[in-house]
Coordinates of C-alpha atoms and ligand atoms in Angstrom, one line a residue:
X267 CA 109.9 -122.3 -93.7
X268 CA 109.3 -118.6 -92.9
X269 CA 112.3 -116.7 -92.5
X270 CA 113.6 -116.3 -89.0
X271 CA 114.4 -113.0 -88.2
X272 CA 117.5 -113.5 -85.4
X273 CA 118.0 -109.7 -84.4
X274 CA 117.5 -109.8 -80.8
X275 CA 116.6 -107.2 -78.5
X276 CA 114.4 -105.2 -80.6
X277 CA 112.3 -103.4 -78.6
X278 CA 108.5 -103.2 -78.3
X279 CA 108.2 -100.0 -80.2
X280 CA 110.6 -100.6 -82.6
X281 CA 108.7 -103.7 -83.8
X282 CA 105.8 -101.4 -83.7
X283 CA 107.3 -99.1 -86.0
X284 CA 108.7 -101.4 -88.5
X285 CA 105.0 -103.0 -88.8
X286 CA 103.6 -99.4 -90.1
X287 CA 106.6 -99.4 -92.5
X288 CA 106.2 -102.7 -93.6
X289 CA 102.8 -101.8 -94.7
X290 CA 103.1 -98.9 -96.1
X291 CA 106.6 -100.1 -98.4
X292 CA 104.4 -103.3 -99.4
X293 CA 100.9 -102.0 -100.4
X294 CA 102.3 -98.2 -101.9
X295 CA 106.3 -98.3 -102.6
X296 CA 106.4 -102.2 -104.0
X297 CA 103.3 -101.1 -106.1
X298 CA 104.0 -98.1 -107.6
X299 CA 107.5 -99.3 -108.0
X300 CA 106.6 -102.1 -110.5
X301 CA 104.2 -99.5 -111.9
X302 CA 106.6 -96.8 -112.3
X303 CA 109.5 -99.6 -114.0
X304 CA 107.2 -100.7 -116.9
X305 CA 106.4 -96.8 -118.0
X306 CA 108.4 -96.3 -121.3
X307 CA 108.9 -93.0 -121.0
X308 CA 110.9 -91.6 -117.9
X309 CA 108.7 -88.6 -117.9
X310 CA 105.8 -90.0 -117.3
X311 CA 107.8 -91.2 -114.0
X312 CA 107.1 -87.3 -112.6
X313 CA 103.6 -86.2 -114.1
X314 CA 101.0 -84.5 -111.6
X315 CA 99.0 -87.9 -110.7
X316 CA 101.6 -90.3 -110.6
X317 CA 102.1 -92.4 -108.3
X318 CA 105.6 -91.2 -107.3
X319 CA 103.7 -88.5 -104.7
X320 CA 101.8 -91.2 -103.0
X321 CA 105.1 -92.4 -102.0
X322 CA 106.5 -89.0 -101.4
X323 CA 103.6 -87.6 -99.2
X324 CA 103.4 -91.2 -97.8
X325 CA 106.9 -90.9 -96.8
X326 CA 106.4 -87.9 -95.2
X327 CA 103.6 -88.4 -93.3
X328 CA 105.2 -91.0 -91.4
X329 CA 108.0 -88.7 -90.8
X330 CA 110.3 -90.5 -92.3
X331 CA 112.4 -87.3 -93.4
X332 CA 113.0 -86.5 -89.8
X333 CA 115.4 -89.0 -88.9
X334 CA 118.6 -87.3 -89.3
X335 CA 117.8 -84.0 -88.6
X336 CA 117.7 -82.6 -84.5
X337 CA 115.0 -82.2 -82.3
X338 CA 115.3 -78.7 -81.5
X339 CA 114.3 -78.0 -85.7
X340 CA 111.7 -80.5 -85.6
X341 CA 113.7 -83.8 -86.7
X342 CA 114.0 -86.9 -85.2
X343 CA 117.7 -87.1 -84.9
X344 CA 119.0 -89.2 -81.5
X345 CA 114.7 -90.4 -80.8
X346 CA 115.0 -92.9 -82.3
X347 CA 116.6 -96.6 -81.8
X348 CA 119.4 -96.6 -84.1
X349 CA 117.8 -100.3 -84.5
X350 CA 115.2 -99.0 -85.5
X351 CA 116.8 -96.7 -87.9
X352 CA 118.8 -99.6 -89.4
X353 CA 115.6 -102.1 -89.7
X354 CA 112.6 -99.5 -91.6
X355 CA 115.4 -98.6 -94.3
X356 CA 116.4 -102.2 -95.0
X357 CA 112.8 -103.1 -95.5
X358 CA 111.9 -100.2 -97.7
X359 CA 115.0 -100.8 -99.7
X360 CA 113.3 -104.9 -99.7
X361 CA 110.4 -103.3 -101.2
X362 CA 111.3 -100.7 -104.1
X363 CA 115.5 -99.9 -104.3
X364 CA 115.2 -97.1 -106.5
X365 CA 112.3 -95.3 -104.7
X366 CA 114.2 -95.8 -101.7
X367 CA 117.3 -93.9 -103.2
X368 CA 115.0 -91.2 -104.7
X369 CA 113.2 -90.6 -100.8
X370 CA 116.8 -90.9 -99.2
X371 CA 118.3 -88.5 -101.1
X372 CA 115.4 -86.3 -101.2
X373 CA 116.4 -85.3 -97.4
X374 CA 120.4 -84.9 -98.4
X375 CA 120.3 -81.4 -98.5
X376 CA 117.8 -80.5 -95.7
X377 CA 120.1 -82.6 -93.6
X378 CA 123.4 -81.2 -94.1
X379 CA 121.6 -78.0 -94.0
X380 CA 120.7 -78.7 -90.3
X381 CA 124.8 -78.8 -89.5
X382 CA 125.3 -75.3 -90.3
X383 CA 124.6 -72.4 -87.6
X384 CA 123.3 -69.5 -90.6
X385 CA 119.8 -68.5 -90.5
X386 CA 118.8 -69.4 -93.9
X387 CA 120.5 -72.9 -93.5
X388 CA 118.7 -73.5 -90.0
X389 CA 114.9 -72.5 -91.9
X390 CA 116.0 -75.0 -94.7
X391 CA 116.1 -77.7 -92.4
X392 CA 113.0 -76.7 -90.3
X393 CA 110.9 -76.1 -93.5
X394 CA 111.5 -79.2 -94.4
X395 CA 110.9 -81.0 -91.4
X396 CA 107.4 -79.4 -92.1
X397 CA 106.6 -80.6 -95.3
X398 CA 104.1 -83.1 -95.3
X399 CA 103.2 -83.6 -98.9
X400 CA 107.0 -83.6 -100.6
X401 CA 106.8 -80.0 -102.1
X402 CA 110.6 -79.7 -101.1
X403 CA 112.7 -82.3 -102.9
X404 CA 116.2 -82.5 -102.8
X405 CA 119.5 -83.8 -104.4
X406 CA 123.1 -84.6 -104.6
X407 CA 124.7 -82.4 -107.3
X408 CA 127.9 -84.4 -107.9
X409 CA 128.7 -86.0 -111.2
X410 CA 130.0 -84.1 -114.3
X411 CA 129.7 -85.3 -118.0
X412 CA 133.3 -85.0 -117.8
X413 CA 133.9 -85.8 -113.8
X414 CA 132.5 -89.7 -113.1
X415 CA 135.1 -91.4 -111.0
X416 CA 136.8 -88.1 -111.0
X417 CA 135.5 -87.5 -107.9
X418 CA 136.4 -90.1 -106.3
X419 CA 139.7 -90.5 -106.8
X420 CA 140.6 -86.7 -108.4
X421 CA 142.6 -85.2 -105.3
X422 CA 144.7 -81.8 -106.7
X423 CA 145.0 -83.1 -110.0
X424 CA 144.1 -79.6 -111.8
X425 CA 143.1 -81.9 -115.1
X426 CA 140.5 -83.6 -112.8
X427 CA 138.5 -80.6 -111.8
X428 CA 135.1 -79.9 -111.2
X429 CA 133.5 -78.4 -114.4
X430 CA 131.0 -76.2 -112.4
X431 CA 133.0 -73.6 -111.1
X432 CA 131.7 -70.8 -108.6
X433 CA 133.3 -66.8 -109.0
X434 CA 132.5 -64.8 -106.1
X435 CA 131.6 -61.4 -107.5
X436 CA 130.2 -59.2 -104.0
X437 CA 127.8 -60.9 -102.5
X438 CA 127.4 -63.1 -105.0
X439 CA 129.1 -66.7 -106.6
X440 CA 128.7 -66.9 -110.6
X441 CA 128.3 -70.5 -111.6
X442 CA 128.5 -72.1 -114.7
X443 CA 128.8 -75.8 -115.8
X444 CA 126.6 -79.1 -116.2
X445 CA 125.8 -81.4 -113.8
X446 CA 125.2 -84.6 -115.4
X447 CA 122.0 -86.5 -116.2
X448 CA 122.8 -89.1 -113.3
X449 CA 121.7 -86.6 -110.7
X450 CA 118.5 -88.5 -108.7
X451 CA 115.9 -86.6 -108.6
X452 CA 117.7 -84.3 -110.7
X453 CA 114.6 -82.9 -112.7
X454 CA 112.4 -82.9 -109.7
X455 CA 114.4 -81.2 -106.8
X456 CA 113.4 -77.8 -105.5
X457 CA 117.1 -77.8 -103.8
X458 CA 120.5 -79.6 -104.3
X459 CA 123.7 -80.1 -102.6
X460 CA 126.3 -79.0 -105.0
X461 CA 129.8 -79.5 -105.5
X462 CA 131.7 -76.6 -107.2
X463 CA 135.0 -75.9 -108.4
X464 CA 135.8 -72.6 -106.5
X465 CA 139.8 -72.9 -107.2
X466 CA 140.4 -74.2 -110.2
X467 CA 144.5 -75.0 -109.8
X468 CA 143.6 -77.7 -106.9
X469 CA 141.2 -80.0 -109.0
X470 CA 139.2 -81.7 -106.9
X471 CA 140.9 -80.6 -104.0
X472 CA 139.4 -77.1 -104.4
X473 CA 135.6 -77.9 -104.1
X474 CA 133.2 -75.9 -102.1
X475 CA 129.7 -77.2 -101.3
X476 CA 126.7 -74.7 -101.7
X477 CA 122.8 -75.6 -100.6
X478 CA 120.5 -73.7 -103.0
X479 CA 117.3 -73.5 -104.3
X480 CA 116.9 -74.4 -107.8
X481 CA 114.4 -72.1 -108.6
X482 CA 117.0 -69.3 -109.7
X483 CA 117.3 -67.1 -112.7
X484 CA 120.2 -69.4 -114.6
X485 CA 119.4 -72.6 -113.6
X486 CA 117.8 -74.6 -116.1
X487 CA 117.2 -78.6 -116.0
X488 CA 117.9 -81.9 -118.5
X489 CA 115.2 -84.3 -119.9
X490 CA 114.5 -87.0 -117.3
X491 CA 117.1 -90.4 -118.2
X492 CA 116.2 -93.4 -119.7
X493 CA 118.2 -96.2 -117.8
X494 CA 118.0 -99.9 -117.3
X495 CA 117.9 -100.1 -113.6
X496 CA 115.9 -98.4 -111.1
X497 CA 113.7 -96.4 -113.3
X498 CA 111.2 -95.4 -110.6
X499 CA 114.1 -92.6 -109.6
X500 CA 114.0 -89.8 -111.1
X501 CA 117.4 -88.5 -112.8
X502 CA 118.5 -85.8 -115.1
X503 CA 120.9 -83.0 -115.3
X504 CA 121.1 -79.4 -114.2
X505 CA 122.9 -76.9 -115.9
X506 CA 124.3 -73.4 -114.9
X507 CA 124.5 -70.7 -116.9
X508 CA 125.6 -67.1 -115.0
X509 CA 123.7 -68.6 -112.7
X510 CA 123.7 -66.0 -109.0
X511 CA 123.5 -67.5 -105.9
X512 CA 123.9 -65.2 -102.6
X513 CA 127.2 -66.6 -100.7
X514 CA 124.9 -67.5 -97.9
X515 CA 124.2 -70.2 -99.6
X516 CA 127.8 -71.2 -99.6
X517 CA 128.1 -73.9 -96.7
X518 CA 131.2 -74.6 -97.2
X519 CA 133.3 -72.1 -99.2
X520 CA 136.9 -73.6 -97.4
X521 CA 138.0 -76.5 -99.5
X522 CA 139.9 -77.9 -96.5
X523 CA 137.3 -77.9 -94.5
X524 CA 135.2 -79.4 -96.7
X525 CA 138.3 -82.2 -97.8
X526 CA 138.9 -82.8 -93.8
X527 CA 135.4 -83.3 -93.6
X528 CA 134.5 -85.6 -96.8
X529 CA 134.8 -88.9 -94.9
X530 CA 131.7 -88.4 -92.4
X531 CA 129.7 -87.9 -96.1
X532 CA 130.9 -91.1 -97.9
X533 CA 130.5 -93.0 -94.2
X534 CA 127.1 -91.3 -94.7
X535 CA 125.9 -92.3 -98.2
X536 CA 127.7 -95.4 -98.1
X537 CA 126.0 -96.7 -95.2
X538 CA 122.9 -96.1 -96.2
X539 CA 123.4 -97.8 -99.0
X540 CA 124.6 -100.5 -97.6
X541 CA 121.6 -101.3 -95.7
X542 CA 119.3 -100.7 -98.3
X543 CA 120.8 -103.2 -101.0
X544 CA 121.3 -106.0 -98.4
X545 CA 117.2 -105.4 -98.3
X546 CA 117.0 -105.6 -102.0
X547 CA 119.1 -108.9 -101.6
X548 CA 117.0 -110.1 -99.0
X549 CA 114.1 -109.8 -101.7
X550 CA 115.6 -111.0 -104.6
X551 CA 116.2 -114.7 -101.9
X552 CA 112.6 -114.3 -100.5
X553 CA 111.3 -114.3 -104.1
X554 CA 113.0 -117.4 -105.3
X555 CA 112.6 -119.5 -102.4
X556 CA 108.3 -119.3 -102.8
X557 CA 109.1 -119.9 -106.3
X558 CA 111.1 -122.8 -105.6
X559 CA 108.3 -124.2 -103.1
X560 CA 105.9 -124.0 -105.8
X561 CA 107.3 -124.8 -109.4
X562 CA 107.0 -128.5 -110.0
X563 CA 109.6 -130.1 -112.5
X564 CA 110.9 -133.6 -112.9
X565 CA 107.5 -134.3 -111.5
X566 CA 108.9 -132.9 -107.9
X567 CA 108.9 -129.0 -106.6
X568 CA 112.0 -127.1 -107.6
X569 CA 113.0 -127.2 -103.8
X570 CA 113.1 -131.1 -103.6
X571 CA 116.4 -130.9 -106.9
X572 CA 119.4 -131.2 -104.7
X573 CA 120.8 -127.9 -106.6
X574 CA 118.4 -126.1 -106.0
X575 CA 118.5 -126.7 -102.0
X576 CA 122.5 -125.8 -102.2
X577 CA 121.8 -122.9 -104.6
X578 CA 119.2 -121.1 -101.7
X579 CA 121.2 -122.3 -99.1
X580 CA 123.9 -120.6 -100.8
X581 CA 122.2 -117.2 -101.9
X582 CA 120.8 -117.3 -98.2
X583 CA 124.2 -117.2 -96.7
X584 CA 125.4 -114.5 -98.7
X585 CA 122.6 -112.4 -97.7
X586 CA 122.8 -112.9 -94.1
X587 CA 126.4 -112.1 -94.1
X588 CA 125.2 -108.8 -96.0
X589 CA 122.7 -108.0 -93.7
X590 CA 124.8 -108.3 -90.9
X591 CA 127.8 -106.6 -91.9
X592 CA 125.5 -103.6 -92.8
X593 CA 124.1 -103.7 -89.4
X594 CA 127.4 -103.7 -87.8
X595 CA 128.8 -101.3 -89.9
X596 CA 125.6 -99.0 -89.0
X597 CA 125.4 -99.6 -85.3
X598 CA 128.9 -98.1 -84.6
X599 CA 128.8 -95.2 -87.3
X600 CA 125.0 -94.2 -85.3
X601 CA 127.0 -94.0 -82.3
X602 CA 130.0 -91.9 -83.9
X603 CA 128.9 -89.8 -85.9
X604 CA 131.8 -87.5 -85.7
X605 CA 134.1 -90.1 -86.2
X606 CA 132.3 -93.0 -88.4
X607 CA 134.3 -95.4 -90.1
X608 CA 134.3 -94.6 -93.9
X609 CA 136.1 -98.3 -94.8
X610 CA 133.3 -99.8 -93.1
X611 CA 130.4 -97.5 -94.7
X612 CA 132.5 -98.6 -98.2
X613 CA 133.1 -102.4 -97.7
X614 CA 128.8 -102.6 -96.5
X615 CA 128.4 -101.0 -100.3
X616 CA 130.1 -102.7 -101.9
X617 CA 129.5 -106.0 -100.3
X618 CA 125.2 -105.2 -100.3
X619 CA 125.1 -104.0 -103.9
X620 CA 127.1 -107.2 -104.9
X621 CA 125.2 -109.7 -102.9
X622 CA 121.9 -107.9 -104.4
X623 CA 123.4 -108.5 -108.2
X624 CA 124.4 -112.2 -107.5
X625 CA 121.8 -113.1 -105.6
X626 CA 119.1 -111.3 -108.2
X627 CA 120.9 -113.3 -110.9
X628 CA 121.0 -116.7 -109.1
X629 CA 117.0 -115.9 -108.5
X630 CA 116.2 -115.5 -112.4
X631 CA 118.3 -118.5 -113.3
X632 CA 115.9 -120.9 -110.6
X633 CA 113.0 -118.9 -112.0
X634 CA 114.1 -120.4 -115.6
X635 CA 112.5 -118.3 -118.6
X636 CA 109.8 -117.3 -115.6
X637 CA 112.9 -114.7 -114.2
X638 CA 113.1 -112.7 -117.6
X639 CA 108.9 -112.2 -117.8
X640 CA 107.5 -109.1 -116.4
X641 CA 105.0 -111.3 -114.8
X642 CA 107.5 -111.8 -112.1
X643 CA 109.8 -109.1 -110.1
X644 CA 112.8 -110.7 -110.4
X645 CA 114.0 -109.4 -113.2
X646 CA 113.0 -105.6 -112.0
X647 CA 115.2 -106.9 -109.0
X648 CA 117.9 -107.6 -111.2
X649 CA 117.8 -105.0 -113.3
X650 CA 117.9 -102.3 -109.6
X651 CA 121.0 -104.1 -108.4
X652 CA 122.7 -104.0 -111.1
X653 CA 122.8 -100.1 -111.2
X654 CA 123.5 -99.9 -108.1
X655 CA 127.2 -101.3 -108.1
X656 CA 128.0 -97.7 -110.6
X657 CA 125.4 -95.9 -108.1
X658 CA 126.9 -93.3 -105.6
X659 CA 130.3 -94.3 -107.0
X660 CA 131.3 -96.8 -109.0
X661 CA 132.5 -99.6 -106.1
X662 CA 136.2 -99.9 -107.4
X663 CA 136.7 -96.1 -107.0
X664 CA 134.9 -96.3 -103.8
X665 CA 137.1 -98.9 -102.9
X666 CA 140.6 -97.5 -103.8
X667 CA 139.0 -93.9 -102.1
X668 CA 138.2 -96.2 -99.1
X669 CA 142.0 -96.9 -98.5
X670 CA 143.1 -93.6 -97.6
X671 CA 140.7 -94.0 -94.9
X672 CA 142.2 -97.4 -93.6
Ligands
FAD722 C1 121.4 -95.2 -110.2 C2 122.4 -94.1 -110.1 C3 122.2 -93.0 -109.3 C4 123.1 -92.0 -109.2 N1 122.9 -90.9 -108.4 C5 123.7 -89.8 -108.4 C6 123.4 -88.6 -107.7 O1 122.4 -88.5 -107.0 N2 124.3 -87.6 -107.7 C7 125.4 -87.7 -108.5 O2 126.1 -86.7 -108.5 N3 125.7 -88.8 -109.2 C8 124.9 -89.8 -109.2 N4 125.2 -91.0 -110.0 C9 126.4 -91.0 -110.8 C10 127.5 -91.9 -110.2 O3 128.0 -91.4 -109.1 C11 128.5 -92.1 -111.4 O4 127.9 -92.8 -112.4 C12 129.8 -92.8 -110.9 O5 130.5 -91.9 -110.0 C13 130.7 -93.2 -112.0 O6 131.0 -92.2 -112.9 P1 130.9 -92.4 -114.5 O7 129.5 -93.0 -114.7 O8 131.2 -91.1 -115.1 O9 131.9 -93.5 -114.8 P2 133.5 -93.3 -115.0 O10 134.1 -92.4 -113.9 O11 133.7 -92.8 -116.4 O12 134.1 -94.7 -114.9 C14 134.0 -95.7 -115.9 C15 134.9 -96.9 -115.5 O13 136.3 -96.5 -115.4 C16 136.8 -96.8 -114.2 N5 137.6 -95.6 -113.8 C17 137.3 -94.3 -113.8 N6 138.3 -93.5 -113.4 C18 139.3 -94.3 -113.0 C19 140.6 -94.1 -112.5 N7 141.1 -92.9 -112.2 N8 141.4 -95.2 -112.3 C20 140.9 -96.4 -112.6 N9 139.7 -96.7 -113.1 C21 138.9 -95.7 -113.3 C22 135.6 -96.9 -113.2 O14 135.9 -97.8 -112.1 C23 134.5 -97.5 -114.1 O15 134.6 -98.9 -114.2 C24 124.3 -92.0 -110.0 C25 124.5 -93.2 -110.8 C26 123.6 -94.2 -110.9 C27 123.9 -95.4 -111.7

C-alpha cells in the first residue's frame, strides 16, 4: 500500500513544483546528507568540494531562498500557494532534517532584512535574492554559553542578560561577548541576526537586534561542533571582541519594539519547524513500513505479526495528526502574517519534533539490530529528531514562553 496523500485541492502547478523538489531533496539532499552524517570530523562538513554546496547552489537555483522575501526586491513572497509553501518544506525536511535547518536558516537574516525601509537593509535582501551559488550565508545569533533557555523565558531579570552587549560610541555600537557553539551555520555564515544586550538593567528585556556582516575587524569564529544529531548542519560559535559595527546595522535598536514584536519571530521559526519535523516523521514511518513488507521472521513478513500491524498503524496515526496540525497551524499564520498565532507555531513544534523522536524510535525497534547499523537510515533519523526537541528552544521553555501568548 503506497501512501495516500489526502491534501485536496492542490493545484496543477503546485504539484508541478513539489515534483522538481522531490527530486532534487531525494537524489542531492538525502545523499549528501547520509554522506555528510558518517564524516568524523565536523570540519570536513564545510571543506571547498563538499557536498554541502551542491545542496546550497542547488537550493538556490530553484529559488528556494526567495519565498519570504517581496517581489519588488526580487523574492517570491505572496507568488506562491501558501500550499505550496507548506508541501516543498515538509518534503525537504522528509529527506535531510538538518540540511533543511542549515538552508532555512541560511535566509533568516536576508529575510528580516527585507522588513526594514534603510538602504543597506533593502540591498541585503536584494543581494541575496541574487545569489545563485550560496556565497551569502546566514544565521541566527541567539544562544549564549551562559544564556540557553535564558532567552526564552529571561524577561527583565537583570541576572538573565544577554552576554553580548552593544555600546554605542558615535556612529558606532562596540560589541563584545560569545555567541555559543550551537549557532547553525555558525562557522560558515557571511551574515547573522544578532541579539544584543544594549541595556543591561532590563535582562532580556533590553535586547536589540543588529544584521551584520561577519567579515569585520573583531569578529572571530569557533571550531565547527561535534554533535549527535543532525551533523550535516554546520554549527559553531562567534565571538566579539571590540568588535565595530556602523548603527545602520542596528535594525532594531528599541527593545520594545523589538519585545512587542518577538511573537511574529517565534510564530516564524516555530512554524517552520513544525512542518519540517512532521516530514522527518513521515520518513522515519515510510522507512519502517518497506522494512516491515520485506523482513521475513517466524517464517512470515514482519507486517503479517499482529504487533507489528498495530505498531505502524499506530506510528501512522501519530504522524498524520502531525502533519495536519502543522498544516493548519501554517495555513492561517501564511494568511496573517502580522498577527500569526505564536501558541499554534509552538504546539506544531513541539508536537512534530516529538512525533519525529517517537516515531524514529518505534522504527529502529521494528528494524531489530538492523535500526542501529549504518546500513540503514533510521538510526541517522533518530539521531536528527532527537536534537531537534533542544533545537530552536528547548520545547518546555517554548512551551511555558508559548503561554503568555495564549
Ligand atoms: C540542532 C540545534 C540547532 C540550534 N541552532 C541554533 C541557532 O541557530 N541559533 C541559536 O542561537 N541557538 C541555536 N541552538 C541552541 C538552542 O536554542 C539551545 O540549545 C536551547 O535554547 C537550550 O539552551 P541550552 O542548550 O543552553 O539549555 P539550558 O537552557 O541550559 O536548559 C537545560 C535544561 O534546563 C531547563 N531549563 C532551563 N532554564 C529553565 C528555567 N528557567 N526554568 C525551568 N527549566 C529550565 C530546560 O528546559 C532544559 O531541559 C540550537 C540547538 C540545537 C540542538
Amino acid at each position: 500500500m503506497a501512501y495516500l496523500n489526502i491534501d485536496i485541492n492542490v493545484s496543477k502547478d503546485t504539484k508541478l513544483m513539489l515534483k522538481e523538489v522531490e527530486k532534487f531533496s531525494m537524489e542531492v539532499m538525502r545523499p549528501a546528507g547520509i554522506a555528510l552524517d558518517r564524516l568524523s570530523d565536523p570540519a570536513d562538513v564545510i571543506q571547498k568540494g563538499s557536498v554541502l554546496w551542491d545542496v546550497f547552489k542547488g537550493f538556490r537555483e530553484m529559488d528556494l531562498h526567495l519565498l519570504q522575501i517581496p517581489k519588488s526586491l526580487g523574492g517570491m513572497a505572496g507568488d506562491l500557494d501558501p500550499m505550496a509553501a507548506i508541501l516543498m518544506t515538509e518534503q525537504l525536511g522528509y529527506a535531510d532534517a538538518g540540511l533543511t535547518i542549515s538552508m532555512g536558516v541560511s535566509s533568516l537574516p536576508f529575510n528580516a532584512a527585507a522588513m526594514f525601509p534603510s538602504p543597506v537593509m533593502q540591498k541585503l535582501a536584494r543581494d541575496f535574492c541574487e545569489d545563485k551559488t550560496g556565497s551569502l550565508i546566514g544565521c541566527w545569533a541567539i544562544t549564549e554559553p551562559d544564556h540557553g533557555s535564558d532567552w526564552s523565558l529571561g524577561g527583565n531579570k537583570p541576572k538573565c542578560g544577554p552576554s553580548v552587549t552593544a555600546v554605542l560610541k558615535g556612529d558606532e555600537y562596540i560589541v563584545n561577548g560569545e555567541k555559543s557553539e550551537w549557532i547553525s551555520n555558525g562557522t560558515i555564515a557571511t551574515h547573522a541576526m544578532l541579539h544584543v544586550g544594549l541595556y543591561p538593567e532590563k535582562g532580556m528585556d533590553g535586547q536589540g537586534l543588529a544584521i551584520i556582516p561577519l567579515d569585520l575587524p573583531g569578529i572571530t569564529r569557533g571550531k565547527p561542533l561535534d554533535k549527535m544529531g543532525q551533523r550535516p548542519l554546520n554549527q559553531g560559535s562567534i565571538i566579539f571582541q571590540d568588535a565595530k559595527i556602523h548603527k545602520k546595522y542596528m535594525a532594531v535598536p528599541n527593545p520594545d519594539f523589538l519585545k512587542a514584536t518577538a511573537g511574529r519571530g517565534l510564530a516564524n521559526v516555530n512554524g517552520g519547524m513544525g512542518i519540517v519535523f512532521a516530514g522527518l516523521a513521515k520518513a522515519a514511518y515510510d522507512e519502517a513500513y518497506r522494512y516491515a513488507r520485506k523482513r521475513v521472521q517466524g517464517g512470515v513478513r514482519l507486517f503479517e505479526h499482529k504487533n507489528i500491524k498495530l505498531k505502524l498503524m499506530q506510528m501512522f496515526t501519530q504522524v498524520e495528526a502531525a502533519r495536519a496540525n502543522a498544516r493548519r497551524m501554517a495555513m492561517y499564520n501564511l494568511a496573517n502574517p502580522m498577527s500569526p498565532s505564536v501558541v499554534h507555531a509552538v504546539a506544531a513544534k513541539c508536537l512534530s519534533t516529538e512525533t519525529a523522536t517517537n516515531v524514529a524510535s518505534d522504527a529502529m525497534q521494528i528494524f531489530g539490530g538492523y535500526g542501529l547499523a549504518k546500513e540503514y537510515p533510521i538510526e541517522k533519523m533518530f539521531r536528527d529528531a532527537r536534537a531537534s526537541m533542544i533545537e530552536d528552544g528547548v520545547n518546555e521553555a517554548l512551551a511555558i514562553k508559548a503561554t503568555e501568548f495564549m
